[in-house]
Amino acid sequence: MMQITDHPKVRQFAAAVCEQVRAREVHEEIKRELYAHIEDHMEAAMASGASEEEAVQKAIVAMGDPVGIGQGMHAAHRPRTEWGLLILVLLLAGTGIFMMFNVDTVYKKLENGMNGLLDKQLFFAGTGIAIMAVFWFFDYRKLRRWSELFFAAGLVLLAISPLVAIKVNGISAWIGIASLVIYVPRMAIILLIIGLSGMRPAYQLGWKEIALQFTFRGLLPVILFMQMGVYTEGVIYMAALVAVLVRMRIRWTQLVGILMAWIGLLLVTLYSSERLRDRLLSFMYAKDDPLGDGYYYTSTLKAIQDGDWWGNGFSAVNDWLSYIHTDTLLPYFIYCFGWVAGGGLIAMAVSFFYRTIKVSKKAREPFGQGLTAAIAALFMVQISWSVLMIIGLAPFTGVRLPFVSFGGTNTVTDFLLLGLLLSVYRRKDIIPRGSSSTARQATR
């Protein structure tokens, strides 16, 4: 009996089906499914006494119209857009632009010299949206071959930053390029996340290899973050690494070992860093010093309480909150527009995080799974920290609410990460899944 894949009529039928499907990546998978169904029909026909040639003809007739089947498969394998995620981000970004208009108006009243925030945020958001669009339609899988290079670039960026970056409040973390100022740790995290996602699945690693990988990918970056004094970014990176390892099915015993190593590093850092100890102690005993170390917490809670249900109105002057365009934007938003609006903003941010998790679950291959898990973890830390710190449950560290708070590097990279999420989701039905039932459904 001739191989089913060698029969001219069968190959012609499969080609006619695939001609309707634009996603070429799934053509081979579709053909395998079609050949399997045709072979089933042939065996049934030959069992009834038909010759091989007659069985082929009957099988092809039983399959149906190849154009109709192909169109059905094209619908199943076309690019997708996660509209809910995109709409939420545009709402968050729109809220951020509106708040910069609000804050600009307040700063003009206070005559503190800080103005032009609206124009800058519009520029940052516009640039970010353009970059998001590029990565949205870019095939993210092409990044995988360069993942090790991305990771190495992230480490180099962290290592040289103290030597070349601008120092602010004792931290060398900003690099000026023309009129732009780039926050180095944020750029490094993006590079490191792409590098992490290209590693071998964790379940394939033994204890010796996991120890080597953790030393290189886990301890070294965190040490570099801590040496720069940017501890929050170190926490964000650790959350991203854990998310990647869990998504790649690391053994729980190995994960516990990694967490214990991090705890040891934290204890050593606490012992050797007076600055970090002071910051943690000031947070722990903030309520005992409401006008000193606890001023941030008492002032934000007062703003939230004074906001009441409906707030104090647009551009309401608040002379006790500091940095209302960044660190305390969320309590100032509640102060202006009330608990109802504040709850709505937090709900949008949480819904956005929830949808990033859904995108991660839709990823079909290891690189996309790791990439989306890391990005979801990054946004989770930012959103949860932004909310917890205004109610005194997390220290103030400059963490900003994604897409809402003022910022150049943060806003642009938030949109870049969103573009990668949309790119993964766009290809969720294009990437072959191996044992798809799509062909079976289309031929029924």
Coordinates of N, CA, C and O in Angstrom, one line a residue, residues 200-371:
R200 N 16.9 27.0 29.6 CA 16.3 25.7 29.5 C 15.2 25.6 30.5 O 15.3 26.1 31.6
P201 N 14.1 24.8 30.2 CA 13.1 24.6 31.2 C 13.6 24.0 32.5 O 14.5 23.1 32.5
A202 N 13.2 24.6 33.6 CA 13.7 24.2 34.9 C 13.6 22.7 35.2 O 14.5 22.2 35.9
Y203 N 12.6 22.1 34.7 CA 12.4 20.7 35.1 C 13.5 19.8 34.5 O 13.6 18.6 34.8
Q204 N 14.2 20.3 33.5 CA 15.3 19.5 32.9 C 16.6 19.7 33.6 O 17.6 19.0 33.2
L205 N 16.7 20.6 34.6 CA 17.9 20.9 35.3 C 18.1 20.1 36.5 O 17.2 19.9 37.3
G206 N 19.3 19.5 36.7 CA 19.6 18.8 38.0 C 20.1 19.8 39.0 O 20.2 21.0 38.8
W207 N 20.4 19.3 40.2 CA 20.8 20.2 41.3 C 22.1 20.9 41.0 O 22.2 22.1 41.3
K208 N 23.0 20.3 40.4 CA 24.3 21.0 40.1 C 24.1 22.1 39.1 O 24.6 23.2 39.2
E209 N 23.3 21.8 38.0 CA 23.1 22.8 37.0 C 22.2 23.9 37.5 O 22.4 25.1 37.2
I210 N 21.2 23.6 38.4 CA 20.3 24.7 38.9 C 21.1 25.6 39.8 O 20.9 26.8 39.9
A211 N 22.1 25.0 40.5 CA 23.0 25.8 41.4 C 23.8 26.8 40.5 O 24.0 28.0 40.9
L212 N 24.4 26.3 39.4 CA 25.2 27.2 38.5 C 24.3 28.2 37.9 O 24.7 29.4 37.9
Q213 N 23.1 27.8 37.4 CA 22.2 28.8 36.8 C 21.8 29.9 37.8 O 21.7 31.1 37.5
F214 N 21.5 29.4 39.1 CA 21.0 30.4 40.1 C 22.2 31.4 40.5 O 21.9 32.5 40.7
T215 N 23.4 30.9 40.5 CA 24.5 31.8 40.9 C 24.6 32.8 39.8 O 24.8 34.0 40.1
F216 N 24.5 32.4 38.5 CA 24.7 33.4 37.4 C 23.5 34.2 37.2 O 23.6 35.4 37.0
R217 N 22.3 33.6 37.3 CA 21.1 34.4 36.9 C 20.3 34.9 38.2 O 19.5 35.8 38.0
G218 N 20.6 34.3 39.3 CA 19.9 34.7 40.5 C 20.7 35.6 41.5 O 20.2 36.7 41.8
L219 N 21.8 35.1 41.9 CA 22.6 35.9 42.9 C 23.3 37.1 42.3 O 23.3 38.2 42.8
L220 N 24.0 36.9 41.1 CA 24.8 37.9 40.6 C 24.0 39.2 40.2 O 24.4 40.3 40.6
P221 N 22.9 39.1 39.5 CA 22.1 40.4 39.2 C 21.6 41.0 40.5 O 21.7 42.3 40.6
V222 N 21.2 40.2 41.5 CA 20.6 40.8 42.7 C 21.8 41.5 43.5 O 21.6 42.6 44.0
I223 N 22.9 41.0 43.5 CA 24.1 41.6 44.2 C 24.4 42.9 43.5 O 24.7 43.9 44.1
L224 N 24.4 43.0 42.1 CA 24.6 44.2 41.4 C 23.6 45.3 41.7 O 23.9 46.4 41.9
F225 N 22.3 44.8 41.8 CA 21.2 45.8 42.1 C 21.5 46.4 43.5 O 21.3 47.6 43.8
M226 N 21.8 45.5 44.5 CA 22.0 45.9 45.8 C 23.2 46.8 46.0 O 23.2 47.8 46.8
Q227 N 24.3 46.6 45.2 CA 25.5 47.4 45.3 C 25.2 48.8 44.8 O 25.8 49.8 45.2
M228 N 24.2 48.9 43.8 CA 23.8 50.2 43.3 C 22.9 50.9 44.3 O 22.7 52.1 44.2
G229 N 22.3 50.2 45.3 CA 21.4 50.7 46.2 C 20.0 50.8 45.7 O 19.1 51.5 46.3
V230 N 19.7 50.1 44.6 CA 18.3 50.1 44.1 C 17.6 48.7 44.5 O 17.5 47.8 43.7
Y231 N 17.2 48.7 45.7 CA 16.8 47.4 46.3 C 15.4 47.0 45.7 O 15.1 45.8 45.6
T232 N 14.6 47.9 45.4 CA 13.3 47.6 44.8 C 13.4 46.8 43.5 O 12.7 45.8 43.3
E233 N 14.3 47.3 42.7 CA 14.5 46.6 41.4 C 15.1 45.2 41.7 O 14.8 44.3 40.9
G234 N 15.9 45.0 42.7 CA 16.3 43.7 43.1 C 15.2 42.8 43.4 O 15.1 41.6 43.0
V235 N 14.2 43.3 44.2 CA 13.0 42.5 44.5 C 12.2 42.2 43.3 O 11.7 41.1 43.1
I236 N 12.0 43.2 42.4 CA 11.3 42.9 41.1 C 11.9 41.9 40.3 O 11.3 41.0 39.8
Y237 N 13.2 41.9 40.2 CA 14.0 40.9 39.4 C 13.8 39.5 40.1 O 13.6 38.5 39.3
M238 N 13.9 39.4 41.4 CA 13.7 38.1 42.1 C 12.3 37.6 41.8 O 12.2 36.4 41.5
A239 N 11.3 38.4 41.8 CA 9.9 38.0 41.5 C 9.8 37.4 40.1 O 9.2 36.4 39.8
A240 N 10.5 38.1 39.2 CA 10.5 37.7 37.8 C 11.1 36.4 37.6 O 10.6 35.5 36.9
L241 N 12.3 36.2 38.3 CA 13.0 34.9 38.1 C 12.2 33.8 38.7 O 12.1 32.7 38.1
V242 N 11.6 34.0 39.9 CA 10.8 32.9 40.5 C 9.6 32.6 39.6 O 9.2 31.4 39.4
A243 N 9.0 33.6 39.0 CA 7.8 33.4 38.1 C 8.3 32.5 36.9 O 7.5 31.6 36.4
V244 N 9.4 32.8 36.3 CA 9.9 32.1 35.2 C 10.2 30.6 35.6 O 9.8 29.7 34.8
L245 N 10.8 30.4 36.7 CA 11.1 29.1 37.1 C 9.9 28.3 37.4 O 9.8 27.1 37.1
V246 N 8.9 28.9 38.1 CA 7.6 28.2 38.4 C 6.9 27.8 37.1 O 6.4 26.7 36.9
R247 N 6.9 28.8 36.1 CA 6.2 28.6 34.9 C 6.9 27.5 34.1 O 6.3 26.7 33.3
M248 N 8.2 27.3 34.3 CA 9.0 26.3 33.6 C 9.1 25.0 34.5 O 10.0 24.2 34.3
R249 N 8.2 24.9 35.5 CA 8.1 23.7 36.3 C 9.3 23.3 37.0 O 9.8 22.1 37.0
I250 N 9.9 24.2 37.8 CA 11.0 23.9 38.7 C 10.5 23.0 39.8 O 9.3 23.1 40.2
R251 N 11.4 22.1 40.3 CA 11.0 21.3 41.4 C 10.9 22.2 42.7 O 11.7 23.1 42.9
W252 N 9.9 21.9 43.5 CA 9.7 22.7 44.7 C 10.9 22.7 45.7 O 11.2 23.7 46.3
T253 N 11.6 21.6 45.7 CA 12.8 21.5 46.6 C 13.9 22.4 46.1 O 14.5 23.1 46.9
Q254 N 14.0 22.5 44.8 CA 15.0 23.5 44.2 C 14.6 24.9 44.5 O 15.4 25.8 44.8
L255 N 13.3 25.2 44.3 CA 12.8 26.5 44.6 C 13.0 27.0 46.0 O 13.4 28.1 46.3
V256 N 12.8 26.1 46.9 CA 13.0 26.4 48.4 C 14.5 26.7 48.6 O 14.9 27.6 49.3
G257 N 15.4 25.9 47.9 CA 16.8 26.1 48.1 C 17.2 27.5 47.5 O 18.0 28.2 48.2
I258 N 16.6 27.9 46.4 CA 16.9 29.2 45.9 C 16.4 30.3 46.8 O 17.1 31.3 47.1
L259 N 15.2 30.2 47.4 CA 14.7 31.2 48.3 C 15.5 31.3 49.6 O 15.8 32.4 50.1
M260 N 16.0 30.2 50.0 CA 16.9 30.2 51.2 C 18.2 30.9 50.9 O 18.8 31.7 51.7
A261 N 18.7 30.7 49.7 CA 20.0 31.4 49.3 C 19.7 32.9 49.3 O 20.6 33.7 49.7
W262 N 18.6 33.4 48.8 CA 18.3 34.8 48.7 C 18.1 35.4 50.1 O 18.5 36.5 50.4
I263 N 17.5 34.6 51.0 CA 17.3 35.1 52.4 C 18.7 35.2 53.0 O 19.0 36.2 53.7
G264 N 19.6 34.3 52.7 CA 21.0 34.5 53.3 C 21.7 35.7 52.7 O 22.3 36.5 53.5
L265 N 21.5 36.0 51.4 CA 22.1 37.2 50.8 C 21.5 38.4 51.5 O 22.2 39.4 51.7
L266 N 20.2 38.4 51.7 CA 19.5 39.6 52.3 C 20.1 39.8 53.7 O 20.3 41.0 54.1
L267 N 20.3 38.8 54.5 CA 20.8 38.9 55.9 C 22.2 39.5 55.8 O 22.5 40.4 56.7
V268 N 23.0 39.0 54.9 CA 24.4 39.6 54.8 C 24.3 41.0 54.4 O 25.1 41.9 54.9
T269 N 23.4 41.4 53.5 CA 23.3 42.8 53.0 C 22.8 43.7 54.2 O 23.3 44.8 54.3
L270 N 21.9 43.2 54.9 CA 21.4 43.9 56.1 C 22.5 44.2 57.1 O 22.6 45.3 57.7
Y271 N 23.3 43.2 57.3 CA 24.4 43.3 58.2 C 25.5 44.3 57.8 O 26.0 45.1 58.6
S272 N 25.7 44.4 56.5 CA 26.7 45.2 55.9 C 26.3 46.6 55.4 O 27.1 47.5 55.2
S273 N 25.0 46.8 55.2 CA 24.5 48.0 54.7 C 23.7 48.8 55.7 O 22.6 48.5 56.1
E274 N 24.3 49.9 56.2 CA 23.7 50.7 57.2 C 22.5 51.4 56.6 O 21.5 51.6 57.3
R275 N 22.6 51.8 55.4 CA 21.5 52.6 54.7 C 20.3 51.7 54.6 O 19.2 52.2 54.8
L276 N 20.4 50.4 54.2 CA 19.3 49.6 54.1 C 18.7 49.3 55.5 O 17.4 49.3 55.6
R277 N 19.5 49.1 56.5 CA 19.0 48.9 57.8 C 18.2 50.1 58.3 O 17.1 49.9 58.9
D278 N 18.7 51.3 58.0 CA 18.0 52.5 58.5 C 16.6 52.6 57.8 O 15.6 53.0 58.4
R279 N 16.6 52.3 56.5 CA 15.3 52.4 55.8 C 14.3 51.4 56.3 O 13.1 51.7 56.4
L280 N 14.7 50.2 56.6 CA 13.8 49.2 57.1 C 13.3 49.5 58.5 O 12.1 49.4 58.8
L281 N 14.2 50.0 59.3 CA 13.8 50.4 60.7 C 12.9 51.6 60.7 O 11.9 51.6 61.5
S282 N 13.1 52.5 59.8 CA 12.2 53.7 59.7 C 10.9 53.3 59.2 O 9.9 53.9 59.7
F283 N 10.8 52.3 58.4 CA 9.5 51.8 58.0 C 8.8 51.0 59.1 O 7.6 51.2 59.3
M284 N 9.5 50.2 59.8 CA 8.9 49.4 60.9 C 8.4 50.2 62.0 O 7.4 49.9 62.6
Y285 N 9.1 51.3 62.3 CA 8.7 52.2 63.4 C 8.2 53.5 63.0 O 8.3 54.5 63.7
A286 N 7.6 53.5 61.8 CA 7.1 54.8 61.2 C 6.0 55.5 62.1 O 6.0 56.7 62.3
K287 N 5.2 54.7 62.7 CA 4.1 55.2 63.5 C 4.6 55.9 64.7 O 3.9 56.7 65.3
D288 N 5.8 55.5 65.2 CA 6.3 56.1 66.4 C 6.9 57.5 66.1 O 7.2 58.2 67.1
D289 N 7.0 57.9 64.8 CA 7.7 59.2 64.5 C 6.9 59.8 63.3 O 7.4 59.9 62.2
P290 N 5.6 60.2 63.6 CA 4.8 60.7 62.5 C 5.2 61.9 61.8 O 4.9 62.2 60.6
L291 N 6.1 62.7 62.4 CA 6.6 63.9 61.8 C 8.0 63.7 61.2 O 8.6 64.7 60.6
G292 N 8.6 62.6 61.4 CA 9.9 62.3 61.0 C 9.9 61.2 59.9 O 9.4 61.4 58.8
D293 N 10.4 60.0 60.3 CA 10.4 58.9 59.4 C 9.1 58.4 58.9 O 8.9 57.9 57.8
G294 N 8.1 58.7 59.7 CA 6.7 58.3 59.4 C 5.9 59.3 58.7 O 4.7 59.1 58.5
Y295 N 6.5 60.4 58.3 CA 5.8 61.5 57.6 C 5.1 61.1 56.4 O 3.9 61.4 56.1
Y296 N 5.8 60.3 55.5 CA 5.2 59.8 54.3 C 3.9 59.1 54.5 O 2.9 59.3 53.9
Y297 N 3.9 58.2 55.5 CA 2.7 57.3 55.8 C 1.6 58.1 56.4 O 0.4 57.9 56.0
T298 N 1.9 59.0 57.3 CA 0.8 59.8 57.9 C 0.2 60.8 56.9 O -1.0 61.0 56.9
S299 N 1.1 61.3 56.0 CA 0.5 62.3 55.0 C -0.3 61.6 54.0 O -1.3 62.1 53.6
T300 N 0.1 60.4 53.5 CA -0.7 59.7 52.5 C -2.0 59.2 53.1 O -3.1 59.3 52.5
L301 N -2.0 58.7 54.3 CA -3.3 58.3 55.0 C -4.2 59.5 55.2 O -5.4 59.3 55.0
K302 N -3.6 60.6 55.6 CA -4.5 61.8 55.8 C -5.1 62.2 54.4 O -6.3 62.6 54.4
A303 N -4.3 62.2 53.3 CA -4.9 62.5 52.0 C -6.0 61.6 51.6 O -7.0 62.0 51.1
I304 N -5.8 60.3 51.9 CA -6.9 59.3 51.6 C -8.1 59.6 52.4 O -9.2 59.5 51.9
Q305 N -7.9 59.8 53.7 CA -9.1 60.1 54.6 C -9.8 61.3 54.2 O -11.0 61.4 54.1
D306 N -9.1 62.4 53.8 CA -9.7 63.6 53.4 C -10.4 63.5 52.1 O -11.2 64.4 51.7
G307 N -10.0 62.5 51.3 CA -10.7 62.4 50.0 C -12.1 62.0 50.1 O -12.9 62.4 49.2
D308 N -12.5 61.3 51.2 CA -13.9 60.9 51.4 C -14.4 60.2 50.1 O -13.6 59.7 49.3
W309 N -15.7 60.1 50.0 CA -16.3 59.4 48.9 C -16.1 60.0 47.5 O -15.8 59.3 46.5
W310 N -16.2 61.3 47.4 CA -16.2 62.0 46.1 C -15.0 62.9 45.9 O -14.9 63.6 44.9
G311 N -14.1 63.1 46.9 CA -12.9 63.9 46.7 C -13.2 65.4 46.8 O -14.3 65.9 47.0
N312 N -12.1 66.1 46.6 CA -12.1 67.6 46.8 C -12.0 68.3 45.4 O -11.9 69.5 45.4
G313 N -12.1 67.6 44.3 CA -12.2 68.2 43.0 C -10.9 68.3 42.3 O -9.8 68.1 42.8
F314 N -11.0 68.7 41.0 CA -9.9 68.8 40.1 C -8.9 69.9 40.6 O -9.4 71.0 41.0
S315 N -7.6 69.6 40.5 CA -6.6 70.5 40.9 C -6.7 71.0 42.4 O -6.3 72.1 42.7
A316 N -7.2 70.2 43.2 CA -7.3 70.6 44.6 C -5.9 70.7 45.2 O -5.1 69.7 45.1
V317 N -5.6 71.8 45.8 CA -4.2 72.0 46.4 C -4.1 71.2 47.6 O -4.9 71.2 48.5
N318 N -2.9 70.5 47.7 CA -2.6 69.7 48.9 C -1.1 70.0 49.2 O -0.2 69.7 48.4
D319 N -0.9 70.7 50.3 CA 0.4 71.2 50.6 C 1.2 70.3 51.5 O 2.3 70.7 52.0
W320 N 0.7 69.1 51.8 CA 1.5 68.2 52.7 C 2.0 67.0 52.0 O 2.8 66.2 52.5
L321 N 1.4 66.7 50.8 CA 1.9 65.5 50.0 C 3.1 65.9 49.2 O 3.1 67.0 48.6
S322 N 4.1 65.1 49.2 CA 5.3 65.4 48.3 C 5.3 64.5 47.1 O 4.7 63.4 47.1
Y323 N 5.8 64.9 46.0 CA 5.9 64.2 44.7 C 4.6 63.6 44.3 O 4.5 62.4 44.1
I324 N 3.6 64.5 44.2 CA 2.3 64.0 43.8 C 2.2 63.5 42.3 O 1.2 62.9 41.9
H325 N 3.3 63.7 41.6 CA 3.3 63.2 40.2 C 3.9 61.8 40.1 O 3.8 61.2 39.0
T326 N 4.5 61.3 41.2 CA 5.2 60.0 41.1 C 4.8 59.2 42.4 O 3.8 58.5 42.4
D327 N 5.6 59.3 43.5 CA 5.4 58.5 44.6 C 4.0 58.5 45.2 O 3.5 57.5 45.6
T328 N 3.5 59.7 45.4 CA 2.2 59.8 46.1 C 1.0 60.2 45.1 O 0.0 60.8 45.5
L329 N 1.2 59.8 43.8 CA 0.1 60.1 42.9 C -1.2 59.4 43.2 O -2.2 60.0 43.1
L330 N -1.1 58.2 43.6 CA -2.3 57.4 44.0 C -3.1 58.1 45.1 O -4.3 58.3 45.0
P331 N -2.5 58.4 46.3 CA -3.2 59.0 47.3 C -3.7 60.4 46.9 O -4.8 60.9 47.3
Y332 N -2.9 61.1 46.1 CA -3.4 62.5 45.6 C -4.6 62.3 44.7 O -5.5 63.1 44.7
F333 N -4.6 61.3 43.9 CA -5.8 61.0 43.0 C -7.0 60.8 43.9 O -8.1 61.3 43.6
I334 N -6.9 60.0 45.0 CA -8.0 59.7 45.9 C -8.4 61.0 46.6 O -9.6 61.3 46.7
Y335 N -7.4 61.9 46.9 CA -7.7 63.1 47.6 C -8.5 64.0 46.7 O -9.5 64.7 47.1
C336 N -8.2 64.0 45.4 CA -9.0 64.9 44.4 C -10.3 64.3 44.0 O -11.3 65.0 44.0
F337 N -10.4 63.0 43.8 CA -11.6 62.4 43.2 C -12.3 61.4 44.1 O -13.3 60.8 43.6
G338 N -11.8 61.1 45.2 CA -12.5 60.3 46.2 C -12.2 58.8 46.2 O -11.5 58.3 45.3
W339 N -12.8 58.2 47.2 CA -12.6 56.7 47.4 C -13.2 55.9 46.2 O -12.6 54.9 45.8
V340 N -14.3 56.3 45.6 CA -15.0 55.6 44.6 C -14.0 55.6 43.3 O -13.8 54.5 42.8
A341 N -13.5 56.8 42.9 CA -12.6 56.8 41.8 C -11.3 56.1 42.1 O -10.8 55.4 41.2
G342 N -10.8 56.3 43.3 CA -9.6 55.6 43.7 C -9.7 54.1 43.6 O -8.9 53.4 43.1
G343 N -10.9 53.6 44.1 CA -11.2 52.1 44.0 C -11.3 51.7 42.6 O -10.8 50.6 42.2
G344 N -11.8 52.5 41.7 CA -11.9 52.2 40.3 C -10.6 52.1 39.6 O -10.3 51.2 38.8
L345 N -9.7 53.1 40.0 CA -8.3 53.0 39.4 C -7.6 51.8 39.8 O -6.9 51.1 39.0
I346 N -7.7 51.5 41.1 CA -7.0 50.3 41.6 C -7.6 49.0 41.0 O -6.8 48.1 40.6
A347 N -8.9 49.0 40.8 CA -9.5 47.8 40.2 C -9.0 47.7 38.7 O -8.8 46.5 38.3
M348 N -8.9 48.8 38.0 CA -8.3 48.7 36.6 C -6.9 48.1 36.6 O -6.6 47.3 35.8
A349 N -6.1 48.6 37.6 CA -4.7 48.1 37.6 C -4.7 46.6 38.0 O -3.9 45.9 37.4
V350 N -5.5 46.2 38.9 CA -5.6 44.8 39.3 C -6.1 43.9 38.1 O -5.6 42.8 37.8
S351 N -7.1 44.4 37.4 CA -7.6 43.7 36.2 C -6.6 43.6 35.1 O -6.5 42.5 34.5
F352 N -5.8 44.6 35.0 CA -4.7 44.6 34.0 C -3.7 43.5 34.4 O -3.3 42.7 33.5
F353 N -3.3 43.4 35.7 CA -2.4 42.3 36.1 C -3.1 40.9 35.9 O -2.4 40.0 35.4
Y354 N -4.3 40.8 36.2 CA -5.0 39.5 36.0 C -5.0 39.1 34.5 O -4.7 37.9 34.2
R355 N -5.1 40.1 33.6 CA -5.1 39.7 32.2 C -3.7 39.4 31.7 O -3.5 38.6 30.8
T356 N -2.7 39.9 32.3 CA -1.3 39.5 32.0 C -1.1 38.0 32.3 O -0.4 37.3 31.6
I357 N -1.7 37.6 33.4 CA -1.6 36.2 33.8 C -2.3 35.3 32.8 O -1.8 34.2 32.4
K358 N -3.4 35.8 32.3 CA -4.2 35.0 31.3 C -3.3 34.9 30.0 O -3.3 33.8 29.4
V359 N -2.7 35.9 29.6 CA -1.8 35.9 28.4 C -0.7 34.9 28.7 O -0.4 34.1 27.8
S360 N -0.1 34.8 29.9 CA 1.0 33.9 30.2 C 0.5 32.5 30.0 O 1.2 31.6 29.5
K361 N -0.7 32.2 30.4 CA -1.3 30.8 30.4 C -1.6 30.4 28.9 O -1.7 29.2 28.6
K362 N -1.7 31.4 28.0 CA -2.0 31.1 26.6 C -0.8 30.8 25.8 O -0.9 30.3 24.7
A363 N 0.4 31.2 26.3 CA 1.7 31.0 25.6 C 1.9 29.5 25.3 O 1.7 28.6 26.1
R364 N 2.4 29.2 24.0 CA 2.4 27.9 23.5 C 3.8 27.2 23.7 O 3.9 26.0 23.7
E365 N 4.9 28.0 23.8 CA 6.2 27.5 23.8 C 7.0 28.1 25.0 O 6.6 29.1 25.5
P366 N 8.1 27.4 25.4 CA 8.8 27.8 26.6 C 9.3 29.3 26.7 O 9.1 29.9 27.7
F367 N 9.8 29.8 25.6 CA 10.3 31.2 25.6 C 9.1 32.1 25.9 O 9.3 33.0 26.7
G368 N 8.0 32.0 25.2 CA 6.9 32.8 25.4 C 6.3 32.7 26.8 O 5.9 33.6 27.5
Q369 N 6.3 31.4 27.3 CA 5.8 31.2 28.7 C 6.7 31.9 29.7 O 6.2 32.6 30.6
G370 N 8.0 31.8 29.6 CA 8.9 32.4 30.5 C 8.8 34.0 30.4 O 8.8 34.7 31.5
L371 N 8.7 34.5 29.2 CA 8.7 35.9 29.0 C 7.4 36.5 29.6 O 7.5 37.5 30.3

